[in-house]
Tab-separated table of C-alpha atoms and ligand atoms in Angstrom:
chain	number	residue	atom	x	y	z
A	29	MET	CA	-12.071	-28.082	-10.723
A	30	LYS	CA	-12.146	-25.451	-13.473
A	31	GLU	CA	-15.492	-26.784	-14.784
A	32	LYS	CA	-17.039	-26.381	-11.345
A	33	PHE	CA	-16.534	-22.624	-11.625
A	34	ASN	CA	-17.928	-22.379	-15.140
A	35	LYS	CA	-20.597	-19.603	-15.227
A	36	PHE	CA	-20.194	-19.284	-11.473
A	37	TYR	CA	-21.928	-15.916	-11.631
A	38	LYS	CA	-25.065	-17.489	-13.054
A	39	LYS	CA	-25.507	-19.691	-9.964
A	40	THR	CA	-27.460	-18.721	-6.896
A	41	LEU	CA	-25.592	-17.813	-3.728
A	42	GLU	CA	-26.532	-21.197	-2.252
A	43	GLU	CA	-25.213	-23.026	-5.329
A	44	ARG	CA	-21.961	-21.039	-5.251
A	45	ARG	CA	-21.412	-21.897	-1.593
A	46	GLN	CA	-22.254	-25.551	-2.309
A	47	ILE	CA	-19.554	-25.671	-5.016
A	48	LEU	CA	-16.990	-24.286	-2.564
A	49	LYS	CA	-18.139	-26.844	0.018
A	50	GLU	CA	-17.775	-29.728	-2.423
A	51	LEU	CA	-14.237	-28.550	-3.152
A	52	ASN	CA	-13.545	-28.318	0.573
A	53	MET	CA	-12.887	-24.607	0.176
A	54	LEU	CA	-15.611	-23.226	2.437
A	55	ASN	CA	-17.162	-25.644	4.888
A	56	GLU	CA	-18.725	-23.167	7.243
A	57	LYS	CA	-19.518	-19.473	7.369
A	58	ILE	CA	-16.452	-17.536	8.459
A	59	SER	CA	-16.376	-14.123	10.034
A	60	LEU	CA	-14.241	-11.998	12.291
A	61	ASP	CA	-15.036	-12.859	15.933
A	62	GLU	CA	-15.823	-9.977	18.232
A	63	GLU	CA	-13.076	-11.149	20.608
A	64	ILE	CA	-10.520	-10.821	17.802
A	65	GLY	CA	-11.909	-7.472	16.637
A	66	ASP	CA	-11.596	-6.231	20.184
A	67	THR	CA	-7.881	-7.089	20.227
A	68	MET	CA	-7.237	-5.530	16.810
A	69	ILE	CA	-8.272	-1.926	17.410
A	70	GLU	CA	-9.189	0.381	20.261
A	71	ASN	CA	-12.741	1.197	21.388
A	72	TYR	CA	-13.996	-1.606	19.117
A	73	VAL	CA	-17.775	-1.934	18.808
A	74	LEU	CA	-18.632	-3.831	15.594
A	75	ASN	CA	-17.381	-5.063	12.216
A	76	MET	CA	-17.773	-3.038	9.024
A	77	GLU	CA	-18.734	-5.639	6.440
A	78	ILE	CA	-17.774	-5.494	2.765
A	79	PRO	CA	-18.884	-8.075	0.201
A	80	LEU	CA	-16.214	-10.540	-0.882
A	81	GLY	CA	-16.533	-12.138	-4.332
A	82	LEU	CA	-14.389	-14.405	-6.491
A	83	ALA	CA	-12.985	-13.285	-9.832
A	84	MET	CA	-12.474	-16.026	-12.405
A	85	ASN	CA	-10.334	-16.789	-15.460
A	86	PHE	CA	-6.967	-15.529	-14.163
A	87	SER	CA	-3.792	-17.111	-15.495
A	88	ILE	CA	-0.578	-15.609	-14.094
A	89	ASN	CA	2.828	-16.990	-15.072
A	90	GLY	CA	0.993	-20.018	-16.445
A	91	LYS	CA	-0.809	-20.778	-13.153
A	92	GLU	CA	-4.578	-20.503	-12.804
A	93	TYR	CA	-6.038	-18.493	-9.972
A	94	ILE	CA	-9.405	-17.718	-8.450
A	95	ILE	CA	-9.088	-14.233	-6.991
A	96	PRO	CA	-10.868	-13.140	-3.794
A	97	MET	CA	-11.912	-9.492	-4.023
A	98	ALA	CA	-13.412	-7.461	-1.160
A	99	ILE	CA	-15.242	-4.491	-2.624
A	100	GLU	CA	-18.538	-2.642	-2.278
A	101	GLU	CA	-18.641	-1.422	-5.904
A	102	PRO	CA	-20.776	-3.340	-8.427
A	103	SER	CA	-19.197	-4.490	-11.719
A	104	VAL	CA	-15.594	-4.692	-10.476
A	105	VAL	CA	-15.563	-8.488	-9.978
A	106	ALA	CA	-17.398	-9.036	-13.273
A	107	ALA	CA	-15.002	-6.694	-15.093
A	108	ALA	CA	-11.965	-8.482	-13.622
A	109	SER	CA	-13.318	-11.888	-14.719
A	110	ASN	CA	-14.241	-10.520	-18.121
A	111	GLY	CA	-10.842	-8.877	-18.680
A	112	ALA	CA	-8.908	-11.925	-17.491
A	113	LYS	CA	-10.840	-14.115	-19.942
A	114	THR	CA	-9.987	-11.782	-22.849
A	115	LEU	CA	-6.344	-11.097	-22.016
A	116	GLY	CA	-5.174	-14.648	-21.255
A	117	ASN	CA	-1.904	-15.323	-19.474
A	118	ILE	CA	-0.085	-12.532	-17.639
A	119	GLU	CA	3.680	-12.679	-17.118
A	120	THR	CA	5.104	-10.975	-14.046
A	121	SER	CA	8.431	-10.236	-12.406
A	122	MET	CA	9.595	-8.766	-9.110
A	123	ASP	CA	13.336	-8.438	-8.432
A	124	ARG	CA	13.071	-7.944	-4.708
A	125	LYS	CA	10.645	-6.992	-1.974
A	126	TYR	CA	12.585	-4.759	0.392
A	127	LEU	CA	11.099	-2.347	2.865
A	128	ILE	CA	12.893	0.967	3.376
A	129	GLY	CA	13.261	2.617	6.763
A	130	GLN	CA	14.643	6.014	7.661
A	131	VAL	CA	16.348	7.711	10.585
A	132	VAL	CA	16.023	11.460	10.111
A	133	LEU	CA	18.709	13.467	11.910
A	134	GLU	CA	18.053	17.135	12.609
A	135	ASN	CA	20.242	20.089	13.583
A	136	VAL	CA	23.218	18.647	11.742
A	137	GLU	CA	25.778	21.451	11.680
A	138	ASP	CA	27.895	20.162	8.818
A	139	PRO	CA	25.853	17.662	6.718
A	140	ASP	CA	28.797	16.767	4.433
A	141	ALA	CA	31.017	15.929	7.410
A	142	ALA	CA	28.142	13.973	8.996
A	143	ILE	CA	27.661	11.873	5.870
A	144	LYS	CA	31.421	11.226	5.671
A	145	ILE	CA	31.527	9.904	9.214
A	146	LEU	CA	28.361	7.845	8.700
A	147	GLU	CA	29.932	6.328	5.554
A	148	GLU	CA	33.084	5.471	7.541
A	149	ASN	CA	30.919	3.717	10.143
A	150	LYS	CA	28.578	1.968	7.723
A	151	ASN	CA	29.796	-1.487	8.801
A	152	SER	CA	29.092	-0.762	12.468
A	153	LEU	CA	25.616	0.499	11.562
A	154	MET	CA	24.992	-2.628	9.487
A	155	ASP	CA	26.251	-4.901	12.314
A	156	LEU	CA	23.862	-3.184	14.707
A	157	ALA	CA	20.977	-3.562	12.244
A	158	GLU	CA	21.754	-7.275	11.861
A	159	GLU	CA	22.014	-7.745	15.617
A	160	HIS	CA	18.460	-6.401	15.917
A	161	SER	CA	16.926	-8.497	13.155
A	162	GLN	CA	18.197	-11.989	13.900
A	163	SER	CA	14.865	-13.752	13.386
A	164	MET	CA	14.404	-12.095	9.971
A	165	ILE	CA	17.954	-13.130	9.006
A	166	LYS	CA	17.142	-16.733	10.068
A	167	ARG	CA	14.150	-16.624	7.698
A	168	GLY	CA	16.441	-15.610	4.821
A	169	GLY	CA	15.918	-11.851	4.968
A	170	GLY	CA	17.350	-8.979	6.998
A	171	PRO	CA	19.133	-5.662	6.309
A	172	LYS	CA	20.582	-5.302	2.811
A	173	GLU	CA	21.831	-1.781	2.269
A	174	ILE	CA	22.411	1.507	4.083
A	175	THR	CA	22.632	4.865	2.303
A	176	PHE	CA	22.744	8.508	3.426
A	177	LYS	CA	21.373	11.736	2.032
A	178	LYS	CA	21.574	15.372	3.095
A	179	PHE	CA	18.665	17.793	2.877
A	180	ASP	CA	18.315	21.554	3.390
A	181	GLN	CA	17.874	23.064	6.852
A	182	GLY	CA	20.302	20.729	8.614
A	183	PHE	CA	18.577	17.396	7.922
A	184	VAL	CA	20.484	14.211	7.134
A	185	CYS	CA	18.682	10.930	6.487
A	186	ILE	CA	19.894	7.362	6.921
A	187	TYR	CA	18.000	4.933	4.694
A	188	ILE	CA	18.088	1.210	5.305
A	189	SER	CA	16.643	-1.449	2.992
A	190	VAL	CA	15.455	-4.624	4.651
A	191	ASP	CA	14.254	-7.872	3.133
A	192	THR	CA	11.242	-8.610	5.318
A	193	CYS	CA	10.459	-11.964	3.635
A	194	ASP	CA	6.730	-12.738	3.772
A	195	SER	CA	5.857	-10.271	6.501
A	196	MET	CA	5.173	-6.575	6.117
A	197	GLY	CA	8.062	-6.100	8.531
A	198	ALA	CA	7.000	-2.881	10.235
A	199	ASN	CA	8.083	-4.075	13.677
A	200	THR	CA	11.384	-5.440	12.415
A	201	ILE	CA	12.333	-2.286	10.615
A	202	ASN	CA	11.216	0.096	13.341
A	203	THR	CA	13.210	-1.926	15.887
A	204	ILE	CA	16.298	-1.664	13.663
A	205	LEU	CA	15.831	2.083	13.216
A	206	GLU	CA	15.446	2.700	16.930
A	207	ALA	CA	18.658	0.726	17.509
A	208	LEU	CA	20.590	2.682	14.864
A	209	ALA	CA	19.516	6.130	16.017
A	210	PRO	CA	21.689	6.519	19.189
A	211	LEU	CA	24.875	5.525	17.316
A	212	ALA	CA	24.000	7.887	14.444
A	213	GLU	CA	23.346	10.698	16.930
A	214	ASP	CA	26.710	10.134	18.632
A	215	LEU	CA	28.586	9.994	15.351
A	216	THR	CA	27.053	13.173	13.947
A	217	ASN	CA	26.479	15.132	17.137
A	218	SER	CA	22.843	15.645	16.143
A	219	SER	CA	19.493	14.304	17.247
A	220	ALA	CA	17.192	11.761	15.624
A	221	LEU	CA	13.877	13.406	14.823
A	222	LEU	CA	12.141	10.410	13.217
A	223	ARG	CA	12.803	6.660	13.107
A	224	ILE	CA	10.172	5.039	10.930
A	225	LEU	CA	9.603	2.841	7.880
A	226	SER	CA	8.797	4.488	4.553
A	227	ASN	CA	5.761	3.544	2.463
A	228	HIS	CA	7.543	4.796	-0.645
A	229	ALA	CA	8.009	1.192	-1.747
A	230	ILE	CA	10.377	1.679	-4.680
A	231	GLU	CA	12.234	-1.503	-3.779
A	232	SER	CA	9.101	-3.659	-4.034
A	233	VAL	CA	8.096	-3.032	-7.619
A	234	VAL	CA	6.199	-5.587	-9.692
A	235	VAL	CA	5.978	-5.595	-13.470
A	236	ALA	CA	3.079	-7.490	-15.069
A	237	GLU	CA	2.671	-7.797	-18.833
A	238	THR	CA	0.220	-9.230	-21.347
A	239	LYS	CA	0.425	-9.933	-25.050
A	240	THR	CA	-3.072	-10.487	-26.349
A	241	PRO	CA	-4.035	-11.321	-29.913
A	242	VAL	CA	-6.281	-8.435	-30.982
A	243	GLN	CA	-8.914	-10.820	-32.322
A	244	ASN	CA	-9.731	-11.559	-28.655
A	245	LEU	CA	-11.174	-8.037	-28.486
A	246	ASP	CA	-13.878	-8.498	-31.126
A	247	LYS	CA	-14.996	-11.139	-33.625
A	248	ASP	CA	-14.688	-8.520	-36.357
A	249	ILE	CA	-10.917	-8.020	-36.791
A	250	GLU	CA	-11.244	-4.424	-38.025
A	251	LYS	CA	-13.356	-3.528	-34.999
A	252	ALA	CA	-10.855	-5.334	-32.774
A	253	ARG	CA	-7.967	-3.286	-34.197
A	254	GLN	CA	-9.978	-0.131	-33.674
A	255	VAL	CA	-10.515	-1.064	-29.997
A	256	ALA	CA	-6.786	-1.757	-29.562
A	257	ARG	CA	-5.900	1.600	-31.152
A	258	ARG	CA	-8.332	3.439	-28.923
A	259	ILE	CA	-7.078	1.685	-25.767
A	260	GLU	CA	-3.534	2.767	-26.705
A	261	ALA	CA	-4.732	6.352	-27.225
A	262	ALA	CA	-6.512	6.313	-23.847
A	263	THR	CA	-3.218	5.470	-22.096
A	264	LYS	CA	-1.361	8.143	-24.028
A	265	TYR	CA	-3.938	10.678	-22.920
A	266	ALA	CA	-3.719	9.557	-19.275
A	267	ASN	CA	0.006	10.302	-19.446
A	268	ILE	CA	-0.529	13.914	-20.406
A	269	ASP	CA	-3.605	14.895	-18.384
A	270	PRO	CA	-3.520	14.216	-14.623
A	271	TYR	CA	-7.336	14.672	-14.443
A	272	ARG	CA	-7.655	11.565	-16.565
A	273	ALA	CA	-4.644	9.776	-15.039
A	274	VAL	CA	-6.182	9.883	-11.557
A	275	THR	CA	-9.413	8.249	-12.787
A	276	HIS	CA	-7.488	5.790	-14.961
A	277	ASN	CA	-5.469	4.768	-11.900
A	278	LYS	CA	-8.615	4.642	-9.771
A	279	GLY	CA	-9.756	1.926	-12.171
A	280	VAL	CA	-6.474	0.057	-11.558
A	281	MET	CA	-6.907	0.465	-7.788
A	282	ASN	CA	-10.436	-1.009	-7.966
A	283	GLY	CA	-8.739	-4.342	-8.541
A	284	VAL	CA	-5.633	-3.745	-6.442
A	285	ASP	CA	-7.432	-2.569	-3.293
A	286	ALA	CA	-10.022	-5.336	-3.490
A	287	VAL	CA	-7.346	-8.042	-3.271
A	288	VAL	CA	-5.221	-6.088	-0.781
A	289	LEU	CA	-8.278	-5.823	1.472
A	290	ALA	CA	-9.384	-9.449	0.996
A	291	THR	CA	-5.937	-10.667	2.030
A	292	GLY	CA	-5.843	-8.471	5.151
A	293	ASN	CA	-3.104	-6.155	3.884
A	294	ASP	CA	-2.642	-2.465	4.655
A	295	PHE	CA	-4.457	-0.695	1.807
A	296	ARG	CA	-3.459	2.769	3.039
A	297	ALA	CA	0.219	1.857	2.712
A	298	VAL	CA	-0.325	0.406	-0.754
A	299	GLU	CA	-2.354	3.428	-1.934
A	300	ALA	CA	0.187	5.958	-0.595
A	301	GLY	CA	3.099	4.064	-2.175
A	302	VAL	CA	1.386	3.597	-5.517
A	303	HIS	CA	0.415	7.233	-5.990
A	304	ALA	CA	3.874	8.481	-4.981
A	305	TYR	CA	5.359	6.076	-7.541
A	306	THR	CA	3.177	7.362	-10.383
A	307	VAL	CA	4.503	10.883	-9.877
A	308	ARG	CA	8.189	9.919	-9.655
A	309	ASP	CA	9.221	11.919	-12.738
A	310	GLY	CA	7.364	15.033	-11.581
A	311	GLN	CA	4.020	14.444	-13.317
A	312	TYR	CA	1.199	12.201	-12.152
A	313	ARG	CA	0.893	9.530	-14.855
A	314	SER	CA	-0.847	6.290	-15.761
A	315	LEU	CA	0.246	3.156	-13.896
A	316	THR	CA	-0.322	1.096	-17.016
A	317	SER	CA	0.594	1.279	-20.658
A	318	TRP	CA	-1.247	-0.286	-23.587
A	319	THR	CA	0.282	-0.493	-27.051
A	320	PHE	CA	-1.181	-1.819	-30.270
A	321	ASP	CA	1.498	-3.821	-32.077
A	322	GLU	CA	0.042	-3.490	-35.578
A	323	GLU	CA	2.636	-5.687	-37.218
A	324	ASN	CA	1.778	-8.696	-35.077
A	325	ASP	CA	-1.848	-7.792	-34.309
A	326	LEU	CA	-1.178	-7.856	-30.577
A	327	LEU	CA	-2.358	-5.658	-27.737
A	328	LEU	CA	0.558	-5.226	-25.329
A	329	GLY	CA	-0.287	-4.297	-21.742
A	330	ARG	CA	2.100	-3.419	-18.930
A	331	ILE	CA	1.822	-2.280	-15.337
A	332	GLU	CA	4.690	-1.259	-13.070
A	333	ILE	CA	3.518	-0.869	-9.508
A	334	PRO	CA	5.029	-0.958	-6.003
A	335	MET	CA	3.402	-3.698	-3.953
A	336	ALA	CA	4.876	-4.189	-0.486
A	337	VAL	CA	2.310	-6.721	0.715
A	338	ALA	CA	2.587	-9.575	3.194
A	339	THR	CA	1.189	-13.052	3.695
A	340	LEU	CA	2.258	-13.469	7.314
A	341	GLY	CA	2.186	-11.506	10.530
A	342	GLY	CA	0.318	-8.363	11.513
A	343	THR	CA	-3.399	-8.942	11.597
A	344	ILE	CA	-3.314	-11.252	8.552
A	345	SER	CA	-2.718	-14.328	10.684
A	346	ILE	CA	-5.576	-13.581	13.074
A	347	ASN	CA	-8.172	-12.476	10.514
A	348	PRO	CA	-9.990	-15.657	9.398
A	349	ILE	CA	-11.259	-14.090	6.169
A	350	ALA	CA	-7.766	-12.940	5.166
A	351	LYS	CA	-6.461	-16.443	5.896
A	352	TRP	CA	-9.272	-17.922	3.801
A	353	SER	CA	-8.526	-15.568	0.901
A	354	LEU	CA	-4.887	-16.623	0.961
A	355	GLN	CA	-5.974	-20.270	0.910
A	356	VAL	CA	-8.146	-19.575	-2.153
A	357	LEU	CA	-4.979	-18.202	-3.790
A	358	SER	CA	-3.192	-21.478	-2.808
A	359	ASN	CA	-1.211	-19.795	-0.035
A	360	PRO	CA	1.214	-17.685	-2.068
A	361	ASP	CA	4.335	-16.175	-0.567
A	362	ALA	CA	4.456	-12.370	-0.383
A	363	LYS	CA	6.143	-11.915	-3.769
A	364	GLU	CA	3.633	-14.173	-5.491
A	365	LEU	CA	0.785	-12.264	-3.844
A	366	ALA	CA	2.295	-8.966	-5.014
A	367	LYS	CA	2.419	-10.327	-8.582
A	368	ILE	CA	-1.192	-11.494	-8.378
A	369	ILE	CA	-2.337	-8.072	-7.175
A	370	ALA	CA	-0.422	-6.239	-9.909
A	371	SER	CA	-1.998	-8.537	-12.508
A	372	VAL	CA	-5.500	-7.856	-11.191
A	373	GLY	CA	-4.771	-4.106	-11.429
A	374	LEU	CA	-3.699	-4.458	-15.059
A	375	VAL	CA	-6.734	-6.542	-16.001
A	376	GLN	CA	-9.110	-4.208	-14.188
A	377	ASN	CA	-7.716	-1.244	-16.102
A	378	PHE	CA	-8.097	-3.100	-19.390
A	379	SER	CA	-11.784	-3.864	-18.765
A	380	ALA	CA	-12.592	-0.294	-17.822
A	381	LEU	CA	-10.715	1.092	-20.851
A	382	ARG	CA	-12.327	-1.357	-23.243
A	383	ALA	CA	-15.770	-0.345	-21.993
A	384	LEU	CA	-14.883	3.368	-22.102
A	385	VAL	CA	-13.520	3.363	-25.666
A	386	THR	CA	-16.396	1.264	-27.036
A	387	ASP	CA	-19.950	1.347	-25.658
A	388	GLY	CA	-19.197	3.551	-22.648
A	389	ILE	CA	-19.184	2.392	-19.030
A	390	GLN	CA	-22.960	2.630	-18.515
A	391	LYS	CA	-24.028	-0.114	-20.930
A	392	GLY	CA	-22.182	-2.889	-19.051
A	393	HIS	CA	-23.315	-1.525	-15.691
A	394	MET	CA	-26.954	-1.448	-16.857
A	395	SER	CA	-26.799	-4.969	-18.235
A	396	LEU	CA	-25.284	-6.265	-14.982
A	397	HIS	CA	-27.972	-4.502	-12.979
A	398	ALA	CA	-30.664	-5.899	-15.271
A	399	LYS	CA	-29.270	-9.430	-14.841
A	400	THR	CA	-29.297	-9.027	-11.053
A	401	LEU	CA	-32.947	-7.897	-11.157
A	402	ALA	CA	-33.824	-10.803	-13.447
A	403	LYS	CA	-32.369	-13.239	-10.944
A	404	GLN	CA	-34.116	-11.497	-8.069
A	405	ILE	CA	-37.600	-11.693	-9.627
A	406	GLY	CA	-37.168	-15.226	-10.981
A	407	VAL	CA	-36.938	-14.697	-14.752
A	408	LYS	CA	-36.622	-18.135	-16.352
A	409	GLU	CA	-33.778	-19.045	-18.727
A	410	GLU	CA	-36.173	-19.202	-21.724
A	411	GLU	CA	-37.596	-15.757	-20.845
A	412	MET	CA	-34.202	-14.122	-20.388
A	413	ASP	CA	-33.436	-12.781	-23.889
A	414	GLU	CA	-36.806	-11.098	-24.353
A	415	PHE	CA	-36.790	-9.782	-20.778
A	416	MET	CA	-33.292	-8.258	-21.135
A	417	ARG	CA	-34.136	-6.700	-24.499
A	418	SER	CA	-37.258	-5.012	-23.095
A	419	LEU	CA	-35.643	-3.875	-19.860
A	420	LEU	CA	-32.524	-2.434	-21.498
A	421	LYS	CA	-34.674	-0.442	-23.935
A	422	ALA	CA	-35.947	1.641	-21.009
A	423	ASP	CA	-34.210	4.874	-19.890
A	424	LYS	CA	-33.583	3.523	-16.413
A	425	VAL	CA	-33.504	0.054	-14.956
A	426	ASN	CA	-35.282	-0.597	-11.671
A	427	LEU	CA	-37.156	-3.287	-9.763
A	428	SER	CA	-40.705	-2.117	-10.431
A	429	LEU	CA	-40.054	-1.730	-14.151
A	430	ALA	CA	-38.482	-5.215	-14.222
A	431	LYS	CA	-41.513	-6.721	-12.444
A	432	GLY	CA	-43.879	-4.921	-14.842
A	433	ILE	CA	-42.036	-6.224	-17.925
A	434	LEU	CA	-42.046	-9.801	-16.621
A	435	ALA	CA	-45.727	-9.667	-15.721
A	436	LYS	CA	-46.604	-8.322	-19.205
A	437	MET	CA	-44.497	-10.995	-20.912
A	438	ARG	CA	-46.214	-13.754	-18.965
A	439	GLU	CA	-49.673	-12.276	-19.611
A	440	GLU	CA	-49.035	-12.236	-23.345
A	441	ASP	CA	-47.925	-15.872	-23.372
B	516	HMG	P1	-20.311	-8.333	-21.107
B	516	HMG	O1	-19.421	-8.444	-22.290
B	516	HMG	O2	-21.698	-7.876	-21.291
B	516	HMG	O3	-20.334	-9.700	-20.340
B	516	HMG	O4	-19.571	-7.458	-20.037
B	516	HMG	P2	-20.754	-11.118	-20.860
B	516	HMG	O5	-22.104	-11.402	-20.304
B	516	HMG	O6	-20.516	-11.273	-22.326
B	516	HMG	O7	-19.668	-12.018	-20.093
B	516	HMG	C1	-18.276	-11.993	-20.397
B	516	HMG	C2	-17.492	-12.466	-19.179
B	516	HMG	O8	-17.571	-11.482	-18.152
B	516	HMG	C3	-18.061	-13.724	-18.560
B	516	HMG	O9	-17.490	-14.817	-19.222
B	516	HMG	C4	-17.640	-13.605	-17.133
B	516	HMG	O10	-16.313	-14.049	-16.960
B	516	HMG	C5	-17.699	-12.113	-16.887
B	516	HMG	P3	-18.158	-16.279	-19.068
B	516	HMG	O11	-17.799	-16.733	-17.692
B	516	HMG	O12	-19.626	-16.110	-19.247
B	516	HMG	O13	-17.486	-17.106	-20.088
B	516	HMG	N1	-18.990	-11.720	-16.322
B	516	HMG	C6	-19.296	-11.805	-15.020
B	516	HMG	N2	-18.590	-12.235	-13.972
B	516	HMG	C7	-19.161	-12.167	-12.770
B	516	HMG	N3	-20.401	-11.694	-12.571
B	516	HMG	C8	-21.150	-11.256	-13.587
B	516	HMG	C9	-20.598	-11.293	-14.887
B	516	HMG	N4	-21.045	-10.917	-16.088
B	516	HMG	C10	-20.057	-11.184	-16.960
B	516	HMG	N5	-22.385	-10.808	-13.378
B	516	HMG	C11	-19.140	-6.246	-18.072
B	516	HMG	C12	-20.208	-6.910	-18.941
B	516	HMG	C13	-19.780	-5.431	-16.985
B	516	HMG	C14	-18.274	-7.343	-17.441
B	516	HMG	C15	-18.267	-5.349	-19.029
B	516	HMG	O14	-19.094	-4.385	-19.629
B	516	HMG	C16	-17.128	-4.662	-18.334
B	516	HMG	O15	-16.094	-5.259	-18.085
B	516	HMG	N6	-17.289	-3.353	-18.030
B	516	HMG	C17	-16.324	-2.570	-17.268
B	516	HMG	C18	-16.875	-2.329	-15.902
B	516	HMG	C19	-15.879	-1.708	-14.982
B	516	HMG	O16	-14.751	-1.453	-15.298
B	516	HMG	N7	-16.318	-1.449	-13.757
B	516	HMG	C20	-15.488	-0.854	-12.743
B	516	HMG	C21	-16.202	0.283	-12.102
B	516	HMG	S1	-16.126	1.711	-13.114
B	516	HMG	C22	-14.865	2.635	-12.364
B	516	HMG	O17	-14.949	2.929	-11.226
B	516	HMG	C23	-13.565	2.862	-13.021
B	516	HMG	C24	-13.444	3.827	-14.184
B	516	HMG	O18	-13.797	5.148	-13.876
B	516	HMG	C25	-11.965	3.745	-14.496
B	516	HMG	C26	-11.557	4.538	-15.697
B	516	HMG	O19	-12.177	5.587	-15.985
B	516	HMG	O20	-10.560	4.110	-16.340
B	516	HMG	C27	-14.295	3.371	-15.314
């Protein structure tokens, strides 16, 4: 199967679809039916379409993946495939995937006394939470922990952590919170202002790591070491200057959002959670770290990122493209999907940094654009090298220039 995808990007669209057909991966065109769209949102009129491509070369925890990515930005899929090829296997871990919900009590006269009484009644609150999440408990999840915290101005918050298994779990958790609120109000003689899940997903954190021999970065070992050093310095800088950190993390999110979107997950929730996590020590920092281990000639990469995604429920199960994307990933469970997404984020960041600390981002973008034009105007394999050389010499790359260069080349032949 791997060979079938070799140089996938050099094939025509028809050839790519034919390969997927032969592998029984895409037998017919799939799209979101209007009837389904009309049940998903209000005042529905049409679908907003975003290209979906496949990134290659990913190996995560020793398993090979083809990664569906929904994104409108050129070069992201190529950069992901390129980075994955260079970095090799990525090891990941995720302790748990719990969603946190909160009941916010207001007008609490004596917050310390309220917390004491809530603590004394923790078992009753937990029993109530379990009573209202029986189906999640049957699936192996359910409520795990309840904690309390007081805030200024008479606010007290009840936090509950729930294992929502493979679903996002919004309905489960909100049902639990609405059940807990009346008891909490009675106990504390206050009123519940808010009963809602939190997207601060600090109990759904994935760590993904790579250890790449530096010689993978360049044939010339001294140049390769220089690239590794500069990638390390770029991360250090992102940790001290939020202007850079935001762009650095935007590069990570190019990969993350593309897979989150392709698999029908809530990208707003992921984005909000990720950016809150990066600022947890008071300064907005890089999501990734890159270190050059000079002794062993290794580039060490690491990402730590909250990823409360789902593979079941919500609109995932009714969106045919999301279902297809999950099939391409061999139907992972939610934790496996979270690990895949974190890995794509790490790889994406690597590719952007490597380009930035070497030739600059424009060179790769220009060469991709030139290759697309070459394909579009029918440049033959044997003409390609000369055509690319001439086109990339120009200040800007566009269709009429490409056509002119090809015509001149053929005239001279
Ligand atoms: P290259 O070295 O010229 O590519 O890179 P290559 O032709 O030597 O091919 C190497 C591999 O790349 C291929 O291996 C493919 O896997 C893949 P092969 O399969 O041939 O053995 N590849 C492609 N995959 C799919 N479609 C293609 C394609 N071409 C190559 N057309 C490349 C060229 C653009 C990949 C490289 O320069 C690169 O990775 N650049 C980074 C681009 C990038 O990060 N873009 C994201 C948008 S920029 C941004 O928004 C974020 C940023 O601001 C973040 C930040 O500041 O940190 C930059």
